[in-house]
Short mmCIF file of C-alpha atoms in Angstrom, two decimals:
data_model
loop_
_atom_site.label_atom_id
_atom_site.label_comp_id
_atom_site.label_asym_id
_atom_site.label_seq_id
_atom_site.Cartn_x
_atom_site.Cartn_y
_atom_site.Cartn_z
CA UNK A 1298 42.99 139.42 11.18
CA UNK A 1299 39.84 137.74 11.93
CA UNK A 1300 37.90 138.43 15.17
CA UNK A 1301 36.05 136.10 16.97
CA UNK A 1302 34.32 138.34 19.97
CA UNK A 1303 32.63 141.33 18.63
CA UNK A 1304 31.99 144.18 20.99
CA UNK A 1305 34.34 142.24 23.63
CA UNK A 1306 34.68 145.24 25.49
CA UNK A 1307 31.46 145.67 25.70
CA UNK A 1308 30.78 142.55 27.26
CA UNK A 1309 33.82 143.17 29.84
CA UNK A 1310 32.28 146.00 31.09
CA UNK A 1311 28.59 144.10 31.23
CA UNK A 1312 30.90 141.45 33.76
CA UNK A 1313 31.88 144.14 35.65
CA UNK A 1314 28.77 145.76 36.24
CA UNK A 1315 27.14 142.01 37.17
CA UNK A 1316 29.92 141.67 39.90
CA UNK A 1317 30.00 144.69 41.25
CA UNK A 1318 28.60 143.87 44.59
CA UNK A 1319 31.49 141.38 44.77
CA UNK A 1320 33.61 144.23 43.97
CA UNK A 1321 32.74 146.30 46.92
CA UNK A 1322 32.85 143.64 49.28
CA UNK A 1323 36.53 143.94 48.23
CA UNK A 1324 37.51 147.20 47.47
CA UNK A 1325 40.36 147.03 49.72
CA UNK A 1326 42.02 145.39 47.35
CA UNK A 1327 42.40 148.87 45.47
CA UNK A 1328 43.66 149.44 41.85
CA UNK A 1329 47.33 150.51 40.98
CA UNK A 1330 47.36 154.34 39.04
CA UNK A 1331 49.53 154.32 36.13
CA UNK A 1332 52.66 155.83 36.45
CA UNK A 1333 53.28 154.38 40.19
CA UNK A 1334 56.70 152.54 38.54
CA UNK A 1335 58.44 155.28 37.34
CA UNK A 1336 60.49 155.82 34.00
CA UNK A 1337 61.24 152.68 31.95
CA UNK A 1338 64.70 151.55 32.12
CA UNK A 1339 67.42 152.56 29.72
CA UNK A 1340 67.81 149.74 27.42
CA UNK A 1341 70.69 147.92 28.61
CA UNK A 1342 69.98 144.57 26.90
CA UNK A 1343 69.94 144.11 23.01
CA UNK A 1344 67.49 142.25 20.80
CA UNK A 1345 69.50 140.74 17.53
CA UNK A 1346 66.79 138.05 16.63
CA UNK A 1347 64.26 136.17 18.86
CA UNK A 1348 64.70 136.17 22.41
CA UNK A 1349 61.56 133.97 25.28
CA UNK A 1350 61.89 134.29 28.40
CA UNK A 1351 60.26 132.28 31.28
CA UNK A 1352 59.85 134.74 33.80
CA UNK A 1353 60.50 132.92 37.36
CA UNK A 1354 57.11 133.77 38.64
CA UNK A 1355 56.88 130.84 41.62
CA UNK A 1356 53.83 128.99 40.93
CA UNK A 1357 52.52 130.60 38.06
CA UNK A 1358 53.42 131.14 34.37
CA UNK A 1359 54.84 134.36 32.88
CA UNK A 1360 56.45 134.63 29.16
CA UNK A 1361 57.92 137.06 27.59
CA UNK A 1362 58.68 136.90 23.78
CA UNK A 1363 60.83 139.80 22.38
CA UNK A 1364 61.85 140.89 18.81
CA UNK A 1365 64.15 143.84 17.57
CA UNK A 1366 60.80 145.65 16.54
CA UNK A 1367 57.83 143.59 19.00
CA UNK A 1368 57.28 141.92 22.44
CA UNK A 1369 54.65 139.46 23.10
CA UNK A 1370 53.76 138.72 26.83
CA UNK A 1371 52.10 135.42 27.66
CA UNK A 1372 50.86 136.03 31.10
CA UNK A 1373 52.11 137.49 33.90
CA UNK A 1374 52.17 135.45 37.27
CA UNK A 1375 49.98 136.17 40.37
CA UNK A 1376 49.46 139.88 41.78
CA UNK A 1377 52.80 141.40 42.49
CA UNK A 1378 54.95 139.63 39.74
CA UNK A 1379 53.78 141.85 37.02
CA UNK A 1380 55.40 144.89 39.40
CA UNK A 1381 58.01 142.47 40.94
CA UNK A 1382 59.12 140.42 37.84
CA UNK A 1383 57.75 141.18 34.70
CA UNK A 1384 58.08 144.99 34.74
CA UNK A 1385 62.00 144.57 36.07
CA UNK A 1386 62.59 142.77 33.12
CA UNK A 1387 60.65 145.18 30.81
CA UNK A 1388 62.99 147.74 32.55
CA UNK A 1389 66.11 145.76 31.39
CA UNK A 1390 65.36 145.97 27.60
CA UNK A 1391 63.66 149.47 27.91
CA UNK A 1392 60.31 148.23 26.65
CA UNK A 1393 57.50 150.34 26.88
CA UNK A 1394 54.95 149.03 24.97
CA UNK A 1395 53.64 145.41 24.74
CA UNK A 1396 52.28 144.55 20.79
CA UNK A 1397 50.25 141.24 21.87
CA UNK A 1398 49.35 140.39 25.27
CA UNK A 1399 48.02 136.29 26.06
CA UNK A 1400 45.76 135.92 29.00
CA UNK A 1401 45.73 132.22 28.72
CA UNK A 1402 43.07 131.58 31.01
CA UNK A 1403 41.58 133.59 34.05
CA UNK A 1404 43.32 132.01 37.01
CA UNK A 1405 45.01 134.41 39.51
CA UNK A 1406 48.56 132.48 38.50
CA UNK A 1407 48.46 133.56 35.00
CA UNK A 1408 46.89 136.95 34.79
CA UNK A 1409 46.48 138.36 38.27
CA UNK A 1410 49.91 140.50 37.32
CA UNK A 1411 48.60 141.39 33.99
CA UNK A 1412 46.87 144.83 35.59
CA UNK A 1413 50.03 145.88 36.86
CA UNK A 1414 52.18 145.36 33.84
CA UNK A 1415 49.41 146.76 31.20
CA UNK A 1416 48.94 149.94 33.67
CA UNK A 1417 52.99 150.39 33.39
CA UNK A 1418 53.25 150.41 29.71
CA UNK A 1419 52.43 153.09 27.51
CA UNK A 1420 50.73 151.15 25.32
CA UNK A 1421 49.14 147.79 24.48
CA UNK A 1422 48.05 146.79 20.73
CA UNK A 1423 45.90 143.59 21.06
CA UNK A 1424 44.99 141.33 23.69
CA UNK A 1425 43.93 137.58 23.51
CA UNK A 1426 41.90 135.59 25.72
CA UNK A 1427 39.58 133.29 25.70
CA UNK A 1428 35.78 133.33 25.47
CA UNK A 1429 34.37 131.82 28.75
CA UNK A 1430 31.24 130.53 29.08
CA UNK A 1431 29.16 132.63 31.10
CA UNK A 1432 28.38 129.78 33.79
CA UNK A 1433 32.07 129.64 34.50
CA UNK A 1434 32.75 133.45 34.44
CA UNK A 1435 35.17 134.34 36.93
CA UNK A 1436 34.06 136.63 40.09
CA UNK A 1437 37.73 136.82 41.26
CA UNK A 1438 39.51 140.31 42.20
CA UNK A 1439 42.71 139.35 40.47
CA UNK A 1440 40.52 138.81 37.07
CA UNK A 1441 38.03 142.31 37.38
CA UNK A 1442 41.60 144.14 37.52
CA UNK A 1443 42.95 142.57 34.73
CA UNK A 1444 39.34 143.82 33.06
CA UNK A 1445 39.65 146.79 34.24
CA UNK A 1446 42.84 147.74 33.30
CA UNK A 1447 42.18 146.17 29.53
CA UNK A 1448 39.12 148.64 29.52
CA UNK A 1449 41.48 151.69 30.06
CA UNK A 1450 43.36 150.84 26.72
CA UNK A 1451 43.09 151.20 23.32
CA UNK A 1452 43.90 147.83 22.59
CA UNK A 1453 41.86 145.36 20.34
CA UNK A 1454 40.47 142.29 22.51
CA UNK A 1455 40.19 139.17 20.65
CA UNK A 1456 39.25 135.82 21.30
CA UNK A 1457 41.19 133.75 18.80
CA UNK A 1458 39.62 131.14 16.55
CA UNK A 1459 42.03 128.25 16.12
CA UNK A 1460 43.80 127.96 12.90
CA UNK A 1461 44.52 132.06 13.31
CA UNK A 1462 48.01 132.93 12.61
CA UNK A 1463 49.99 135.87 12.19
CA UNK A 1464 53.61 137.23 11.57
CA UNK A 1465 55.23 139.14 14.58
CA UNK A 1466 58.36 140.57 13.56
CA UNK A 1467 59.45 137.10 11.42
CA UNK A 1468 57.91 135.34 14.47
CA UNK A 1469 55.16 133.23 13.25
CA UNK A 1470 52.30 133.03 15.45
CA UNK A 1471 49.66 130.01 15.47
CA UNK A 1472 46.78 129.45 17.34
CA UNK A 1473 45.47 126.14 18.21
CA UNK A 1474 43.33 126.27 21.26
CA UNK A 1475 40.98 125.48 22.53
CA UNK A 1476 39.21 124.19 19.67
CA UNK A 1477 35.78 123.35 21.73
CA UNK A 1478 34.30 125.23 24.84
CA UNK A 1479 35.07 123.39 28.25
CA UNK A 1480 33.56 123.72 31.32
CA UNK A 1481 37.17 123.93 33.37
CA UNK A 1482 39.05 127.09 33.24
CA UNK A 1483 42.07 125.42 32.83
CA UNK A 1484 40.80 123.57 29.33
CA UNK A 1485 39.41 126.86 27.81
CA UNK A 1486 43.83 127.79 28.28
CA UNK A 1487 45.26 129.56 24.76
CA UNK A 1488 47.07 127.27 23.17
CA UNK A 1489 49.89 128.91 21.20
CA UNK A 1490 52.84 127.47 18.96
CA UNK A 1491 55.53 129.88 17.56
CA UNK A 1492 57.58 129.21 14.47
CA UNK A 1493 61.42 131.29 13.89
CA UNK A 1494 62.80 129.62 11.26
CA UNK A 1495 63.64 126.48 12.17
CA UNK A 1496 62.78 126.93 15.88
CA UNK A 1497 60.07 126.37 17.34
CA UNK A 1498 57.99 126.62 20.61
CA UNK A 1499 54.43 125.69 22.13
CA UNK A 1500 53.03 127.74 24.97
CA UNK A 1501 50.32 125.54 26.22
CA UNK A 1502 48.97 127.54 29.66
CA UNK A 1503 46.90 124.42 32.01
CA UNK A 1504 45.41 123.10 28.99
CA UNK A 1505 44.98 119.29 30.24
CA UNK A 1506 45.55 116.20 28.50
CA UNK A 1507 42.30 115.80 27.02
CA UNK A 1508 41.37 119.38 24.96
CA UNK A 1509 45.04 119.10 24.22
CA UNK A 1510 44.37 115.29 22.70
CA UNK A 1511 41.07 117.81 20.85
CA UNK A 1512 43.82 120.11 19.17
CA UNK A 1513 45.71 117.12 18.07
CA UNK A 1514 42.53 115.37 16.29
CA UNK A 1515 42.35 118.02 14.87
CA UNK A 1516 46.00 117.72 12.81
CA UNK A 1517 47.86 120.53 13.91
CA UNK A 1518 51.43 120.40 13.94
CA UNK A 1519 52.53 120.07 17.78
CA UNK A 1520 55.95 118.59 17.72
CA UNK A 1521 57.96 121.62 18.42
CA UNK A 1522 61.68 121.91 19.96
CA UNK A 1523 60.94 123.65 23.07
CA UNK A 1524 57.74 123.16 25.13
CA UNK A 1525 56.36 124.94 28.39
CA UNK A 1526 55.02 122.46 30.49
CA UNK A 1527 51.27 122.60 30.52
CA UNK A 1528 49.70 123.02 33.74
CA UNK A 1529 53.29 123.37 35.49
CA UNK A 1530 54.31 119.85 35.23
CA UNK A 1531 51.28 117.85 36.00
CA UNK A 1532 50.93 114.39 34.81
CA UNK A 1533 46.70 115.38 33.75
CA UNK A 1534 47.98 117.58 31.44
CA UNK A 1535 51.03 115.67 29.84
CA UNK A 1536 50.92 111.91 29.51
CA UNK A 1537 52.90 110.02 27.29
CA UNK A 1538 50.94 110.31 24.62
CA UNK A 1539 50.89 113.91 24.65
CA UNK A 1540 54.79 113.65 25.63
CA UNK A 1541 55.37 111.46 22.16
CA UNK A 1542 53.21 114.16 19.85
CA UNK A 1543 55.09 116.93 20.99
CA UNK A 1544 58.54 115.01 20.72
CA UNK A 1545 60.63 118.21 22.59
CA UNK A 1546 64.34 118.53 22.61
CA UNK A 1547 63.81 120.90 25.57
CA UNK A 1548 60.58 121.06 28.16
CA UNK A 1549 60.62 124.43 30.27
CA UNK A 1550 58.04 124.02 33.38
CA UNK A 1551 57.47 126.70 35.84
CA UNK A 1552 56.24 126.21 39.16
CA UNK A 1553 57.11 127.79 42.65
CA UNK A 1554 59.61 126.00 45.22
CA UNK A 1555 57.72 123.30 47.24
CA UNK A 1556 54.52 124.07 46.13
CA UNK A 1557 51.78 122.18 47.43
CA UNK A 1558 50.78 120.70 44.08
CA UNK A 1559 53.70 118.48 43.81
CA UNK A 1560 54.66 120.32 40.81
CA UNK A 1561 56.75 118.71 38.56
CA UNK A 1562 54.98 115.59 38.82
CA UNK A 1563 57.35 112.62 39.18
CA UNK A 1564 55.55 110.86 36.06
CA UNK A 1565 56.54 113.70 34.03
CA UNK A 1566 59.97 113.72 35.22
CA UNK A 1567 60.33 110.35 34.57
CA UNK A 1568 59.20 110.75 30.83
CA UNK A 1569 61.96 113.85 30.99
CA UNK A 1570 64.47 111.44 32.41
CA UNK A 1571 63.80 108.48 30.32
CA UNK A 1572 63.57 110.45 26.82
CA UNK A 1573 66.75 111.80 27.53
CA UNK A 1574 64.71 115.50 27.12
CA UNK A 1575 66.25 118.72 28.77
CA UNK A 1576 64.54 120.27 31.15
CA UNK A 1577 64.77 123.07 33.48
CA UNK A 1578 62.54 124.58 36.03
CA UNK A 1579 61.88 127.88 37.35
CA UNK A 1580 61.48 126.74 41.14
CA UNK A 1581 65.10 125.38 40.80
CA UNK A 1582 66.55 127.35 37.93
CA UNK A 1583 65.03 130.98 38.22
CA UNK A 1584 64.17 132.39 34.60
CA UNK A 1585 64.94 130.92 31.94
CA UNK A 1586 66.15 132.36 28.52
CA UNK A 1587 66.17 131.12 25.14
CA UNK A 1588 68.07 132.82 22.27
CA UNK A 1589 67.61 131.56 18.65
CA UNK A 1590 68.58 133.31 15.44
CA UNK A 1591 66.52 131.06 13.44
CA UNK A 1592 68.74 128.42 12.88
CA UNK A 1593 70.44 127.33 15.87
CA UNK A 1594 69.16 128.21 19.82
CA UNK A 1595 70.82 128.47 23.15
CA UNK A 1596 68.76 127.72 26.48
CA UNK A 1597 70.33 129.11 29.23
CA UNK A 1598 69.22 129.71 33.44
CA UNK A 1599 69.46 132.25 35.56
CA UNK A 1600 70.91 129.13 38.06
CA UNK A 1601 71.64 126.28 38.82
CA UNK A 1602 71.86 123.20 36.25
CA UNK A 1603 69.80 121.41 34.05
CA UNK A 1604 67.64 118.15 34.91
CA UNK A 1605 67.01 118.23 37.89
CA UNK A 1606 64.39 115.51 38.86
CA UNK A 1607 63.70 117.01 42.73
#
């Protein structure tokens, strides 16, 4: 597999050092031991084939992608959710390892429960995120833990070039942003479609409408069957035209209940509506599971039903 960032650990522990005056301003912010959880859980839920679920994480993303024999985990939330949600769930289908973490971008919403859930496991083979700019390098607490606890790993830390793909498990993994450097946090977010047979998905973090318009020019495949919402529903992020590329039988968004971002946007729900596109959201529906054996797949929530517009 190709890498992009050489000695990327090196250069985490270089940010570290560089903020560490930020750091002690806010050491009371401490850092979780590992081991604080307890014992893993026993197992009680089977994997057959290909199992995503979007962790209800309030306004934040968390996704976790599970095979018989690997488990992907696209974010996890703000700080608590990786203890509070993600882990629970881990417990559930006694995983304790994670093959492929995603840190789609470094806002506290996506990785600031990342720490938590990579001090739980026992072990973590590769982690992905993406190469910021040094004028835009986070200074936050939520990302120097998530550092941090990536530095006490073995794993391999890889920023991946677009184009990359890989096979987890019969899961086919493709990477497709960002395909240019941004100067927004959000823009520089992964950009991931996965392929299971004849399902497919797009995990798309904040990216906005415009480096997502970039990955089109440059003539990946986006229409997929099920899409996570980029940027939790926002109408800068997916416009029609973006809407019409991706053509989805099924749009997942996450957001928290009456958040103050307005998440879903109406103009989004309106393309939802109008399309005649599924839809269901965490702030209304809790998580959200989808179950495919390749073939055929079943979206189900952990409440409520499906389309709701408010």
């Amino acid at each position: 597999m190709a890498k992009r960032t050489v000695n990327v650990k090196i250069k985490i522990l270089s940010l570290i050092i560089a903020t560490v005056m930020f750091v002690v301003a806010l050491s009371s912010c401490g850092i979780l031991e590992k081991g604080m959880y307890g014992t893993p859980g026993y197992g009680l839920e089977e994997i057959d084939n290909l199992v995503v679920k979007f962790l209800d994480v309030g306004q934040g993303d968390s996704i976790l992608i599970m095979t018989p024999e690997k488990t992907m985990l696209i974010d996890a939330g703000l700080d608590g959710c990786g203890e509070q949600v993600v882990i629970e769930c881990l417990k559930d289908y006694g995983i304790t390892t994670i093959d492929y973490i995603i840190a789609t971008h470094p806002h506290a919403d996506h990785i600031g429960g990342l720490d938590e859930v990579i001090r739980y496991v026992d072990s973590v083979g590769c982690v992905y995120m993406p190469e910021i700019p040094e004028k835009i390098v986070p200074t936050s607490v939520a990302y120097r833990k998530f550092l941090e606890s990536v530095l006490e790993t073995d794993a391999d830390v890889i920023s991946p070039e677009p184009g990359e793909t890989f096979n987890m498990d019969g899961a086919v993994i493709t990477f497709m942003g960002p395909v240019k450097t941004f100067d927004d946090l959000n823009d520089l977010s992964i950009v991931v479609r996965l392929d299971y047979g004849e399902t497919s998905f797009l995990f798309t973090g904040d990216c906005r409408k415009g480096p997502f318009k970039e990955v089109m020019k440059k003539g990946y495949d986006v229409e997929v069957d099920i899409l996570k919402a980029a940027h939790h529903g926002a109408f800068n992020a997916t416009d029609n035209k973006v809407f019409n590329a991706i053509s989805p039988e099924w749009m997942i968004i996450s957001c928290g209940i009456d958040n103050t971002y307005g998440h879903p946007h109406d103009e989004v729900v309106e393309m939802l509506v109008d399309s005649e596109t599924d839809f269901y959201r965490t702030d209304y529906n809790g998580t959200i599971t989808v179950t495919t054996d390749g073939e055929t797949y079943e979206v189900t929530a952990e409440r409520g039903k499906k389309n709701v517009a408010v």
